[in-house]
Amino acid sequence: MSNQGVTVHHGEEINNSTGVSNKKLLMWAFLGSDVMFFGTFIGTFMAYRNKSLNGPYPEDTLDIPITSVSTFVLLMSSLGVVLAVHYLKESKMGLAKFWLILVIIMGMIFMGFQVYEFTHFAHIGMTPQANLFGSTFFTLTSLHGAHVSLGILWLIFLLYNEYKGNLTSENAIDLELAGLYWHFVDIVWIIIFALLYLITAGDGVPPGGLPWTAGH
Amino acid sequence: MSILKDLFHYDGNGWWRIPKTEEAKANPKLEHPFGKFLGMSKDFLIFITSGKGHASPAYYWAIAIILGLITIVEVWWFDVEGLRYLLVPAMLFFSLVKFILVVAFFMHLRFDNKLYSNIFVTCMIIGVFIFSLFLVLSAFHGLGN
Amino acid sequence: MSSILGPKQFQIPRIFPRPMSHSGIWYWLGTVDHKKIGTMYGIVSFFWFIMGGIEALLIRVQLSQAENDIISPELYNQLFTMHGTTMVFLVVMPLSAAFFNWLIPLQIGARDVAFPRLNALSLWVFIFGSILMNISWFTGEAPNGGWFGYPPNSTIQFNPGNGMTFWVLGLNVLGVASIAAGLNFIVTIINMRAPGMTMMRMPVFTWMTFITSILIVLALPILGVAGIQMTGDRVYGTNFFNSEAGGDPIFWQHIFWLFGHPEVYILILPAMGIVSEILPTFARKPLFGYTFIVFSGAIIGFMGWFVWSHHMFTVGLGPAANTAFTLSTMLIAIPTGVKIFNWLATLWGGSIKFTTAMLFSIGFIAMFTIGGLSGVTHAVSPSDAQQQDTYYVVAHFHYVLFGGAIFAIFGGLYFWWPKFTGYMLNERLGILNFIIMMIGFNLQFAPMHWLGLDGMPRRIYTYAENMGWELSNLAATVGGFLIAFSVLIFIINVFISRRNKKLASGDPWDARTLEWSISSPPPHYNFVNIPQVEHIDDWWYKKYPELLEGSPKQTKSAKATVEDTSNVDESKIHLPDLSYYPLFVGIGLSIAALGVIYSYALVTIGLILVFWGCIGWSTEPVNEPHEKHH
């Protein structure tokens, strides 16, 4: 029996050796790669913890209550994505759109908090140039923010397609991939929140560091 | 030995395998003095992770509520002066739990093809291993001063 | 990228029509065919090979005599920096990628890689990234901080100008290309195998590609982060490596070698795969210990993560760390040794044919063993303290990277050239090429061992007259020109063979793996019928089934013949259409990177190009609707 007519469907779910989706495999491998990306930044941050020579130090800057709120928003947006995927698979388009819109809004709220936080820090003199804490903190959180922004753009693009009728239960995998990405960004924030905020927030003047008072 | 096996969920197929369905629970039942307690906690684990209602939104809501509660505990822990000395291990533990909850249930690794888990876990192991090693080196071997 | 495959096809308006022709420049710019992409990888990286070679020759000319002043110290710094960077990132990695592209789909019995357009993206990002890095020559400020860019020598305080910024941005752009390619090949190898091709039936080259891809995907992000931090320090005034603010230059060394040591296995594992394909073909017996070779490769890939600090024995990590890394480094020699003995055992008792490809592979084993042994001598941290930053190290890594990777790549070129092009390379010129390269190589790099042990430091632009180093350095220079001559012979060989066109059959070497079961060059759809695989070296046993029944040698003539493509209904096989979006994303990325140096306007333009390319890409159907059959 000749299989001359067999077509190659690239990026689709058939004709492969393990029975898993090519795209989803790509996404997981990419997330594995992103683990190393954020891992290096987090490693940098931890290695340089308490090594700044001048202020402002974490205890002068970090504001846990505000960040807790934005953390909570991002955590709940993860629930939104998983529900959006669920309803899309069941072809409940109204609910799927509702949750997707909510996720996008929550992502934007999170970014709003970050913008507020960054301007506030800059106002009291903590910039990427100020000290080691500033350098490590800003690179890590701003690249996480870049990931969130990219995720928001991706979700908006999918939402647009949902309204156009292009995104249906048949290709729910496209939303599922965006969801995987979104959850990953969320777990990175879970770790950032624990390490960069909760653990670090009490750090004062390290040995050898100059004291710092606001207004310098 | 059998206590050890129960503790680490040795079900005849492997360690740490919490059965994915009610039907796949260990048989025969646990017999030693701790058996009842261990059995109950294991049943509870199976119940919450078995995918009973895996496909229902209520299940996702339950996970999200647990995640939210853990976050509240984290922030509370940070605020209590008397618990500060345990802050680092506690935060590592809580963020690990949250990490596992999101990866296993929101990202479906627990119910998806094992290939995805293998890929992701390999990357996690290498990442965690080398960056811990790096932090140890930088802590003990004069990085910075 | 998601591609929306819903009921109503939605596309953003096109600025240019989708290229549809199957010839001409537009075809090459828009191609998603893994064979064309592999060819372009090969040509571009061979061009950089010549450029890197010219840089090396200039270095050798300068060092040929004591107190030479042909080249200024500043230019010398730029030359050795760009020589190293070019050879690692623009030559060995992409030349390996050319082989990946050409061979992986053929060896696993697929019609293309899993994501053809992503594959095109890797190519274009690589090409524009390599151009970005080399633009710096025209600004007069080429990178000059060494291929590892150690601070403080590479920080803005001590190295003003744009040179190292070009370097670090170029590496970041190239990293994107490598990661995209690595992800693509991981998915391809896991998911696109022909029916029956289990993991343990894959050719060794495919296995090594798989392990290399995993290393690429995990190691390059670390370099990316190092690059972002270095860019931050140089352009935006952050403090990562600024010791005035408490930053630590040693920290860069850690991060760079966390990437850099897996990187050396990224360079050598594909070469090991190539050799493992050539040796059994010309020894006419199966590879000895297939499973051992595969698992040693995997163990090398894993252990390669835990040895990075052996590059830093002399920075003062303390005795405990030095001992631990000495041990782990010596341990990693074991799986490598296992491979060498397996290759030797493959040769043992075979009826060996000394073709050019075979000679290069045997040369690889010998040279790589020498390089590996000198590597073990600086795995021992006390002896490394003597060798650090001397020419001994230069000798070591040229023995493993030139004597290893480049020899294997040349062997692979001679071996697979008939498959790539459809005609044979001239064997006589090939053997001449091998002999001259072998002599030149040893003449150039063997003297560096004793130069180094005698104390000649690396990266110096000249040396005093009475050091007794003149003769060895002169020999090395002569050797360098011999290597250049041998590469010239290769180029001449290509042109002569192209003119004389001794056509190759589909299976000119009577080889073992699936790529030889189709015509040379392969049709654009590769396999008429996707093969059904039953054994390791499936094609070999399809040809000589009596070998499976215990016959010691093939007794009958080949049973299977190369696939006939004369009456294939091509309209029934369809492959993805061309796409120009990967090209634009590649251009956009490089423009954005250039903008980091020059102006935010360029960054904006670049990012808009990338964004437009991504949206266009993800809304573009794989095949144009009017072409759809059934």
XYZ file of N, CA, C and O in Angstrom, chain C residues 523-629:
428
model
N 14.740 14.981 -3.958
C 13.633 15.827 -4.446
C 13.134 16.716 -3.312
O 13.404 16.433 -2.144
N 12.420 17.782 -3.664
C 12.098 18.755 -2.602
C 11.182 18.176 -1.544
O 11.115 18.691 -0.441
N 10.503 17.060 -1.864
C 9.639 16.438 -0.855
C 10.364 15.304 -0.131
O 9.757 14.556 0.638
N 11.652 15.120 -0.386
C 12.503 14.095 0.237
C 12.078 12.669 -0.096
O 12.663 12.039 -0.966
N 11.081 12.159 0.619
C 10.711 10.755 0.473
C 9.408 10.644 -0.301
O 8.440 11.326 0.018
N 9.410 9.797 -1.327
C 8.149 9.546 -2.027
C 7.213 8.831 -1.068
O 6.080 9.244 -0.843
N 7.699 7.740 -0.504
C 6.947 7.032 0.520
C 7.697 7.184 1.829
O 8.896 6.916 1.895
N 6.975 7.601 2.869
C 7.635 7.698 4.167
C 8.075 6.289 4.558
O 7.270 5.358 4.564
N 9.368 6.095 4.836
C 9.856 4.732 5.063
C 9.316 4.127 6.360
O 8.970 4.840 7.299
N 9.260 2.803 6.361
C 8.895 2.056 7.566
C 10.191 1.481 8.133
O 10.877 0.732 7.454
N 10.538 1.864 9.352
C 11.858 1.507 9.882
C 11.753 0.291 10.778
O 10.832 0.176 11.590
N 12.705 -0.644 10.614
C 12.676 -1.853 11.440
C 13.948 -2.072 12.254
O 13.950 -2.867 13.180
N 15.047 -1.411 11.872
C 16.314 -1.659 12.569
C 17.089 -0.361 12.690
O 16.786 0.605 12.022
N 18.139 -0.430 13.514
C 19.190 0.577 13.399
C 19.782 0.402 12.009
O 19.830 -0.714 11.495
N 20.284 1.441 11.392
C 20.870 1.341 10.048
C 19.909 0.625 9.112
O 20.260 -0.348 8.450
N 18.684 1.083 9.097
C 17.619 0.372 8.396
C 17.921 0.167 6.921
O 17.686 -0.899 6.366
N 18.464 1.194 6.280
C 18.713 1.124 4.841
C 19.727 0.019 4.534
O 19.600 -0.730 3.576
N 20.735 -0.111 5.391
C 21.770 -1.140 5.228
C 21.144 -2.524 5.259
O 21.431 -3.376 4.423
N 20.256 -2.765 6.223
C 19.676 -4.107 6.339
C 18.583 -4.335 5.313
O 18.243 -5.476 5.005
N 18.021 -3.249 4.780
C 17.091 -3.444 3.660
C 17.884 -3.891 2.448
O 17.401 -4.689 1.626
N 19.133 -3.364 2.331
C 19.948 -3.759 1.180
C 20.492 -5.171 1.345
O 20.561 -5.938 0.393
N 20.905 -5.502 2.545
C 21.566 -6.794 2.771
C 20.858 -7.554 3.875
O 21.380 -7.714 4.980
N 19.669 -8.062 3.596
C 18.923 -8.732 4.666
C 19.625 -9.975 5.191
O 19.379 -10.396 6.311
N 20.547 -10.571 4.380
C 21.212 -11.785 4.865
C 22.064 -11.501 6.102
O 22.322 -12.393 6.904
N 22.466 -10.225 6.297
C 23.283 -9.898 7.467
C 22.506 -10.108 8.761
O 23.071 -10.392 9.804
N 21.179 -9.960 8.669
C 20.365 -10.145 9.861
C 20.304 -11.602 10.254
O 20.027 -11.945 11.395
N 20.567 -12.492 9.278
C 20.470 -13.912 9.580
C 21.823 -14.482 9.949
O 22.041 -15.687 9.856
N 22.737 -13.644 10.336
C 23.986 -14.133 10.878
C 25.111 -14.269 9.875
O 26.184 -14.742 10.205
N 24.882 -13.871 8.655
C 25.967 -13.915 7.692
C 27.009 -12.861 8.071
O 26.659 -11.729 8.366
N 28.293 -13.231 8.125
C 29.294 -12.277 8.600
C 29.506 -11.105 7.660
O 29.805 -10.012 8.086
N 29.386 -11.321 6.357
C 29.586 -10.223 5.426
C 28.452 -10.233 4.416
O 27.814 -11.262 4.200
N 28.234 -9.066 3.788
C 27.174 -9.087 2.795
C 27.617 -9.963 1.637
O 28.711 -9.825 1.130
N 26.780 -10.954 1.281
C 27.175 -11.931 0.284
C 26.541 -11.634 -1.058
O 27.090 -11.931 -2.099
N 25.357 -11.077 -1.018
C 24.667 -10.830 -2.274
C 24.724 -9.348 -2.595
O 25.061 -8.531 -1.749
N 24.352 -9.014 -3.799
C 24.293 -7.595 -4.144
C 23.060 -6.979 -3.479
O 22.166 -7.679 -3.014
N 23.075 -5.666 -3.462
C 22.038 -4.961 -2.706
C 20.648 -5.364 -3.153
O 20.356 -5.462 -4.342
N 19.751 -5.573 -2.162
C 18.378 -5.969 -2.466
C 17.508 -4.756 -2.738
O 16.620 -4.782 -3.570
N 17.758 -3.692 -1.976
C 16.885 -2.526 -2.115
C 17.543 -1.520 -3.043
O 18.762 -1.457 -3.148
N 16.747 -0.757 -3.739
C 17.307 0.273 -4.609
C 16.788 1.639 -4.180
O 15.776 1.742 -3.496
N 17.523 2.642 -4.621
C 17.167 4.007 -4.293
C 15.794 4.326 -4.873
O 15.438 3.856 -5.951
N 15.040 5.105 -4.136
C 13.674 5.437 -4.554
C 13.643 6.063 -5.944
O 14.420 6.971 -6.247
N 12.730 5.584 -6.752
C 12.582 6.107 -8.106
C 11.589 7.262 -8.079
O 10.489 7.136 -7.550
N 12.011 8.397 -8.621
C 11.118 9.552 -8.554
C 10.578 9.926 -9.926
O 10.016 11.000 -10.096
N 10.739 9.026 -10.920
C 10.403 9.456 -12.275
C 8.902 9.625 -12.486
O 8.485 10.525 -13.200
N 8.086 8.771 -11.882
C 6.652 8.985 -12.111
C 5.893 9.192 -10.803
O 5.047 8.413 -10.406
N 6.279 10.255 -10.131
C 5.609 10.610 -8.888
C 4.637 11.737 -9.181
O 4.963 12.678 -9.890
N 3.433 11.615 -8.663
C 2.457 12.681 -8.846
C 2.694 13.744 -7.774
O 2.235 13.615 -6.650
N 3.462 14.782 -8.161
C 3.894 15.748 -7.150
C 2.738 16.564 -6.591
O 2.843 17.114 -5.506
N 1.661 16.637 -7.323
C 0.568 17.468 -6.833
C -0.052 16.846 -5.582
O -0.765 17.505 -4.838
N 0.234 15.574 -5.347
C -0.359 14.936 -4.166
C 0.486 15.119 -2.919
O 0.060 14.804 -1.815
N 1.740 15.536 -3.103
C 2.594 15.739 -1.942
C 2.620 17.216 -1.697
O 3.067 17.969 -2.550
N 2.089 17.686 -0.582
C 2.360 19.099 -0.443
C 3.099 19.543 0.777
O 3.006 19.008 1.841
N 3.863 20.570 0.453
C 4.805 21.118 1.404
C 4.390 22.552 1.661
O 3.668 23.129 0.866
N 4.814 23.107 2.764
C 4.421 24.479 3.072
C 4.886 25.461 1.995
O 5.922 25.266 1.376
N 4.082 26.507 1.783
C 4.458 27.534 0.813
C 5.543 28.441 1.385
O 5.810 28.430 2.579
N 6.105 29.234 0.488
C 7.149 30.159 0.914
C 6.572 31.247 1.819
O 5.363 31.483 1.840
N 7.456 31.903 2.550
C 7.017 32.989 3.408
C 8.149 33.984 3.549
O 9.289 33.602 3.747
N 7.848 35.261 3.415
C 8.928 36.233 3.593
C 8.954 36.815 4.999
O 9.821 37.589 5.331
N 7.977 36.447 5.834
C 7.958 37.046 7.171
C 9.195 36.730 8.013
O 9.705 37.615 8.702
N 9.701 35.467 7.979
C 10.918 35.221 8.778
C 12.060 36.157 8.413
O 12.776 36.647 9.304
N 12.199 36.448 7.135
C 13.252 37.368 6.689
C 13.096 38.725 7.355
O 14.053 39.309 7.868
N 11.844 39.227 7.392
C 11.642 40.564 7.953
C 11.824 40.582 9.460
O 12.344 41.549 10.015
N 11.402 39.493 10.119
C 11.632 39.451 11.563
C 13.131 39.463 11.840
O 13.609 40.154 12.739
N 13.885 38.708 11.009
C 15.339 38.669 11.186
C 15.962 40.039 10.999
O 16.774 40.489 11.818
N 15.560 40.741 9.931
C 16.092 42.087 9.697
C 15.712 43.004 10.857
O 16.546 43.750 11.382
N 14.436 42.907 11.282
C 13.946 43.779 12.346
C 14.742 43.617 13.629
O 15.121 44.598 14.275
N 15.024 42.365 13.993
C 15.773 42.124 15.228
C 17.143 42.786 15.175
O 17.583 43.427 16.139
N 17.827 42.634 14.036
C 19.167 43.206 13.950
C 19.122 44.720 13.952
O 19.984 45.372 14.546
N 18.100 45.299 13.283
C 17.987 46.762 13.291
C 17.740 47.253 14.707
O 18.343 48.238 15.161
N 16.872 46.535 15.440
C 16.600 46.949 16.817
C 17.869 46.887 17.654
O 18.147 47.777 18.458
N 18.674 45.826 17.445
C 19.914 45.699 18.217
C 20.880 46.828 17.877
O 21.525 47.401 18.756
N 20.950 47.166 16.580
C 21.812 48.267 16.160
C 21.346 49.568 16.813
O 22.158 50.417 17.191
N 20.020 49.694 16.940
C 19.452 50.905 17.531
C 19.866 51.102 18.977
O 19.939 52.235 19.448
N 20.129 49.986 19.693
C 20.572 50.126 21.078
C 21.853 50.949 21.125
O 22.080 51.731 22.041
N 22.702 50.806 20.083
C 23.936 51.579 20.051
C 23.675 52.995 19.567
O 24.172 53.957 20.130
N 22.889 53.123 18.476
C 22.834 54.426 17.810
C 21.634 55.289 18.150
O 21.786 56.448 18.473
N 20.418 54.761 18.032
C 19.301 55.651 18.356
C 18.035 54.851 18.601
O 17.862 53.759 18.065
N 17.172 55.443 19.423
C 15.913 54.767 19.715
C 15.018 54.681 18.496
O 14.146 53.819 18.416
N 15.232 55.584 17.525
C 14.423 55.523 16.309
C 14.622 54.176 15.626
O 13.669 53.518 15.206
N 15.883 53.749 15.569
C 16.164 52.452 14.945
C 15.520 51.322 15.733
O 14.984 50.380 15.147
N 15.563 51.423 17.079
C 14.927 50.378 17.891
C 13.454 50.292 17.535
O 12.901 49.206 17.332
N 12.813 51.473 17.441
C 11.387 51.478 17.130
C 11.125 50.846 15.771
O 10.244 49.991 15.637
N 11.897 51.275 14.766
C 11.696 50.708 13.428
C 11.858 49.193 13.477
O 11.031 48.439 12.958
N 12.930 48.742 14.141
C 13.187 47.313 14.207
C 12.059 46.563 14.870
O 11.586 45.544 14.368
N 11.581 47.097 16.013
C 10.532 46.386 16.735
C 9.230 46.375 15.938
O 8.488 45.394 15.970
N 8.965 47.475 15.205
C 7.757 47.486 14.374
C 7.861 46.389 13.312
O 6.906 45.632 13.073
N 9.043 46.269 12.700
C 9.249 45.206 11.708
C 9.007 43.833 12.332
O 8.326 42.982 11.753
N 9.573 43.616 13.530
C 9.407 42.326 14.193
C 7.931 42.064 14.473
O 7.408 40.981 14.199
N 7.259 43.094 14.991
C 5.857 42.935 15.357
C 4.999 42.626 14.129
O 4.216 41.677 14.105
N 5.227 43.416 13.085
C 4.474 43.197 11.849
C 4.768 41.789 11.309
O 3.864 41.060 10.902
N 6.038 41.399 11.337
C 6.394 40.077 10.848
C 5.712 38.973 11.628
O 5.204 38.013 11.053
N 5.673 39.126 12.966
C 5.058 38.081 13.789
C 3.570 37.969 13.516
O 3.021 36.865 13.388
N 2.896 39.130 13.430
C 1.451 39.085 13.180
C 1.185 38.482 11.802
O 0.348 37.591 11.636
N 1.949 38.951 10.815
C 1.759 38.423 9.471
C 2.004 36.925 9.434
O 1.241 36.164 8.855
N 3.052 36.526 10.106
C 3.438 35.118 10.171
C 2.312 34.277 10.759
O 1.919 33.243 10.217
N 1.766 34.738 11.898
C 0.819 33.856 12.574
C -0.544 33.870 11.912
O -1.367 33.006 12.183
N -0.803 34.844 11.034
C -2.090 34.797 10.347
C -1.955 34.210 8.958
O -2.944 34.033 8.258
N -0.732 33.925 8.562
C -0.511 33.420 7.210
C -0.796 31.915 7.183
O -0.248 31.173 7.990
N -1.649 31.446 6.295
C -1.867 30.001 6.242
C -0.615 29.298 5.739
O 0.163 29.877 4.981
N -0.409 28.059 6.207
C 0.774 27.321 5.771
C 0.761 27.163 4.253
O 1.770 27.344 3.584
N -0.402 26.842 3.728
C -0.547 26.768 2.270
C -1.603 27.766 1.835
O -2.608 27.945 2.518
N -1.361 28.413 0.707
C -2.377 29.325 0.177
C -3.630 28.529 -0.158
O -3.553 27.432 -0.702
N -4.814 29.065 0.186
C -6.047 28.287 0.031
C -6.255 27.758 -1.383
O -6.647 26.606 -1.555
N -5.949 28.573 -2.414
C -6.284 28.108 -3.757
C -5.429 26.933 -4.188
O -5.721 26.277 -5.165
N -4.381 26.677 -3.414
C -3.543 25.535 -3.774
C -4.023 24.247 -3.123
O -3.491 23.190 -3.401
N -4.968 24.359 -2.228
C -5.379 23.194 -1.448
C -5.976 22.113 -2.333
O -6.800 22.368 -3.187
N -5.527 20.897 -2.115
C -6.123 19.754 -2.799
C -7.046 19.051 -1.835
O -6.979 19.261 -0.649
